[in-house]
Amino acid sequence: MHPLERKKKIYVAGMFDDDTAAKVGDAVKVVSGVTNVVANASKARVLVDFDEGVAGIEDAINKAISSTGVDVLD
């Protein structure tokens, strides 16, 4: 793992099926600095590996998730 790479577990509401999980995964994958993403509808979570050296990346990831109609839980 790169020194600035971070893994984050993000819990979400509204990701009820595999189609929605795929949309969430696709939206997060295009965020600059994201190296891997796995969206799991049955666990209501998104696992993201990203470069935390990229300014504003966590907000960008949350916005990408929200853009699919899924709510990010704190």
mmCIF file with all atom_site columns, C-alpha atoms in Angstrom:
data_model
loop_
_atom_site.group_PDB
_atom_site.id
_atom_site.type_symbol
_atom_site.label_atom_id
_atom_site.label_alt_id
_atom_site.label_comp_id
_atom_site.label_asym_id
_atom_site.label_entity_id
_atom_site.label_seq_id
_atom_site.pdbx_PDB_ins_code
_atom_site.Cartn_x
_atom_site.Cartn_y
_atom_site.Cartn_z
_atom_site.occupancy
_atom_site.B_iso_or_equiv
_atom_site.pdbx_formal_charge
_atom_site.auth_seq_id
_atom_site.auth_comp_id
_atom_site.auth_asym_id
_atom_site.auth_atom_id
_atom_site.pdbx_PDB_model_num
ATOM 1  C CA . MET A 1 1  ? 0.000   0.000  0.000   1.00 0.00 ? 1  MET A CA 1
ATOM 2  C CA . HIS A 1 2  ? 1.243   3.480  -0.892  1.00 0.00 ? 2  HIS A CA 1
ATOM 3  C CA . PRO A 1 3  ? 1.995   5.621  2.217   1.00 0.00 ? 3  PRO A CA 1
ATOM 4  C CA . LEU A 1 4  ? -0.847  8.042  1.462   1.00 0.00 ? 4  LEU A CA 1
ATOM 5  C CA . GLU A 1 5  ? -3.330  5.335  0.505   1.00 0.00 ? 5  GLU A CA 1
ATOM 6  C CA . ARG A 1 6  ? -6.196  4.917  2.896   1.00 0.00 ? 6  ARG A CA 1
ATOM 7  C CA . LYS A 1 7  ? -9.013  2.413  3.165   1.00 0.00 ? 7  LYS A CA 1
ATOM 8  C CA . LYS A 1 8  ? -12.396 3.661  4.285   1.00 0.00 ? 8  LYS A CA 1
ATOM 9  C CA . LYS A 1 9  ? -15.677 1.911  5.052   1.00 0.00 ? 9  LYS A CA 1
ATOM 10 C CA . ILE A 1 10 ? -18.677 4.110  4.263   1.00 0.00 ? 10 ILE A CA 1
ATOM 11 C CA . TYR A 1 11 ? -22.126 3.035  5.430   1.00 0.00 ? 11 TYR A CA 1
ATOM 12 C CA . VAL A 1 12 ? -25.049 4.088  3.266   1.00 0.00 ? 12 VAL A CA 1
ATOM 13 C CA . ALA A 1 13 ? -28.839 4.013  3.161   1.00 0.00 ? 13 ALA A CA 1
ATOM 14 C CA . GLY A 1 14 ? -30.857 3.375  0.018   1.00 0.00 ? 14 GLY A CA 1
ATOM 15 C CA . MET A 1 15 ? -28.551 0.916  -1.761  1.00 0.00 ? 15 MET A CA 1
ATOM 16 C CA . PHE A 1 16 ? -31.049 -1.943 -1.858  1.00 0.00 ? 16 PHE A CA 1
ATOM 17 C CA . ASP A 1 17 ? -29.921 -4.003 -4.851  1.00 0.00 ? 17 ASP A CA 1
ATOM 18 C CA . ASP A 1 18 ? -26.946 -4.956 -6.976  1.00 0.00 ? 18 ASP A CA 1
ATOM 19 C CA . ASP A 1 19 ? -27.905 -2.517 -9.746  1.00 0.00 ? 19 ASP A CA 1
ATOM 20 C CA . THR A 1 20 ? -27.757 0.416  -7.327  1.00 0.00 ? 20 THR A CA 1
ATOM 21 C CA . ALA A 1 21 ? -24.503 -0.905 -5.852  1.00 0.00 ? 21 ALA A CA 1
ATOM 22 C CA . ALA A 1 22 ? -23.030 -1.033 -9.371  1.00 0.00 ? 22 ALA A CA 1
ATOM 23 C CA . LYS A 1 23 ? -24.090 2.586  -10.002 1.00 0.00 ? 23 LYS A CA 1
ATOM 24 C CA . VAL A 1 24 ? -22.493 3.666  -6.714  1.00 0.00 ? 24 VAL A CA 1
ATOM 25 C CA . GLY A 1 25 ? -19.293 1.781  -7.553  1.00 0.00 ? 25 GLY A CA 1
ATOM 26 C CA . ASP A 1 26 ? -19.127 3.308  -11.024 1.00 0.00 ? 26 ASP A CA 1
ATOM 27 C CA . ALA A 1 27 ? -19.686 6.833  -9.631  1.00 0.00 ? 27 ALA A CA 1
ATOM 28 C CA . VAL A 1 28 ? -16.943 6.473  -7.022  1.00 0.00 ? 28 VAL A CA 1
ATOM 29 C CA . LYS A 1 29 ? -14.433 4.845  -9.412  1.00 0.00 ? 29 LYS A CA 1
ATOM 30 C CA . VAL A 1 30 ? -14.194 8.003  -11.501 1.00 0.00 ? 30 VAL A CA 1
ATOM 31 C CA . VAL A 1 31 ? -13.228 10.209 -8.532  1.00 0.00 ? 31 VAL A CA 1
ATOM 32 C CA . SER A 1 32 ? -9.615  11.266 -9.000  1.00 0.00 ? 32 SER A CA 1
ATOM 33 C CA . GLY A 1 33 ? -7.424  9.479  -6.458  1.00 0.00 ? 33 GLY A CA 1
ATOM 34 C CA . VAL A 1 34 ? -9.706  6.471  -5.895  1.00 0.00 ? 34 VAL A CA 1
ATOM 35 C CA . THR A 1 35 ? -7.771  3.245  -6.470  1.00 0.00 ? 35 THR A CA 1
ATOM 36 C CA . ASN A 1 36 ? -10.435 0.654  -5.644  1.00 0.00 ? 36 ASN A CA 1
ATOM 37 C CA . VAL A 1 37 ? -14.105 0.548  -4.685  1.00 0.00 ? 37 VAL A CA 1
ATOM 38 C CA . VAL A 1 38 ? -16.461 -2.255 -3.679  1.00 0.00 ? 38 VAL A CA 1
ATOM 39 C CA . ALA A 1 39 ? -20.126 -1.405 -3.102  1.00 0.00 ? 39 ALA A CA 1
ATOM 40 C CA . ASN A 1 40 ? -22.094 -4.094 -1.257  1.00 0.00 ? 40 ASN A CA 1
ATOM 41 C CA . ALA A 1 41 ? -25.878 -3.728 -1.161  1.00 0.00 ? 41 ALA A CA 1
ATOM 42 C CA . SER A 1 42 ? -26.469 -6.525 1.357   1.00 0.00 ? 42 SER A CA 1
ATOM 43 C CA . LYS A 1 43 ? -24.073 -4.923 3.855   1.00 0.00 ? 43 LYS A CA 1
ATOM 44 C CA . ALA A 1 44 ? -25.168 -1.348 3.001   1.00 0.00 ? 44 ALA A CA 1
ATOM 45 C CA . ARG A 1 45 ? -21.576 -0.221 2.704   1.00 0.00 ? 45 ARG A CA 1
ATOM 46 C CA . VAL A 1 46 ? -18.975 0.984  0.263   1.00 0.00 ? 46 VAL A CA 1
ATOM 47 C CA . LEU A 1 47 ? -15.306 0.080  0.745   1.00 0.00 ? 47 LEU A CA 1
ATOM 48 C CA . VAL A 1 48 ? -13.007 2.635  -0.869  1.00 0.00 ? 48 VAL A CA 1
ATOM 49 C CA . ASP A 1 49 ? -9.223  2.719  -1.238  1.00 0.00 ? 49 ASP A CA 1
ATOM 50 C CA . PHE A 1 50 ? -7.963  6.195  -2.074  1.00 0.00 ? 50 PHE A CA 1
ATOM 51 C CA . ASP A 1 51 ? -4.987  8.538  -2.000  1.00 0.00 ? 51 ASP A CA 1
ATOM 52 C CA . GLU A 1 52 ? -5.612  10.824 0.958   1.00 0.00 ? 52 GLU A CA 1
ATOM 53 C CA . GLY A 1 53 ? -3.060  13.257 -0.478  1.00 0.00 ? 53 GLY A CA 1
ATOM 54 C CA . VAL A 1 54 ? -5.690  14.382 -3.029  1.00 0.00 ? 54 VAL A CA 1
ATOM 55 C CA . ALA A 1 55 ? -7.336  17.558 -1.720  1.00 0.00 ? 55 ALA A CA 1
ATOM 56 C CA . GLY A 1 56 ? -11.025 17.170 -0.911  1.00 0.00 ? 56 GLY A CA 1
ATOM 57 C CA . ILE A 1 57 ? -11.177 13.511 -1.927  1.00 0.00 ? 57 ILE A CA 1
ATOM 58 C CA . GLU A 1 58 ? -13.384 12.341 0.948   1.00 0.00 ? 58 GLU A CA 1
ATOM 59 C CA . ASP A 1 59 ? -15.991 15.010 0.134   1.00 0.00 ? 59 ASP A CA 1
ATOM 60 C CA . ALA A 1 60 ? -15.761 14.079 -3.551  1.00 0.00 ? 60 ALA A CA 1
ATOM 61 C CA . ILE A 1 61 ? -16.354 10.398 -2.703  1.00 0.00 ? 61 ILE A CA 1
ATOM 62 C CA . ASN A 1 62 ? -19.386 11.254 -0.561  1.00 0.00 ? 62 ASN A CA 1
ATOM 63 C CA . LYS A 1 63 ? -20.776 13.508 -3.312  1.00 0.00 ? 63 LYS A CA 1
ATOM 64 C CA . ALA A 1 64 ? -20.307 10.742 -5.884  1.00 0.00 ? 64 ALA A CA 1
ATOM 65 C CA . ILE A 1 65 ? -22.241 8.320  -3.669  1.00 0.00 ? 65 ILE A CA 1
ATOM 66 C CA . SER A 1 66 ? -25.001 10.875 -3.016  1.00 0.00 ? 66 SER A CA 1
ATOM 67 C CA . SER A 1 67 ? -25.271 11.629 -6.752  1.00 0.00 ? 67 SER A CA 1
ATOM 68 C CA . THR A 1 68 ? -26.701 8.118  -7.262  1.00 0.00 ? 68 THR A CA 1
ATOM 69 C CA . GLY A 1 69 ? -29.604 8.752  -4.852  1.00 0.00 ? 69 GLY A CA 1
ATOM 70 C CA . VAL A 1 70 ? -27.988 6.881  -1.949  1.00 0.00 ? 70 VAL A CA 1
ATOM 71 C CA . ASP A 1 71 ? -27.506 8.577  1.437   1.00 0.00 ? 71 ASP A CA 1
ATOM 72 C CA . VAL A 1 72 ? -24.131 8.549  3.182   1.00 0.00 ? 72 VAL A CA 1
ATOM 73 C CA . LEU A 1 73 ? -24.503 7.784  6.885   1.00 0.00 ? 73 LEU A CA 1
ATOM 74 C CA . ASP A 1 74 ? -22.222 9.355  9.485   1.00 0.00 ? 74 ASP A CA 1
#
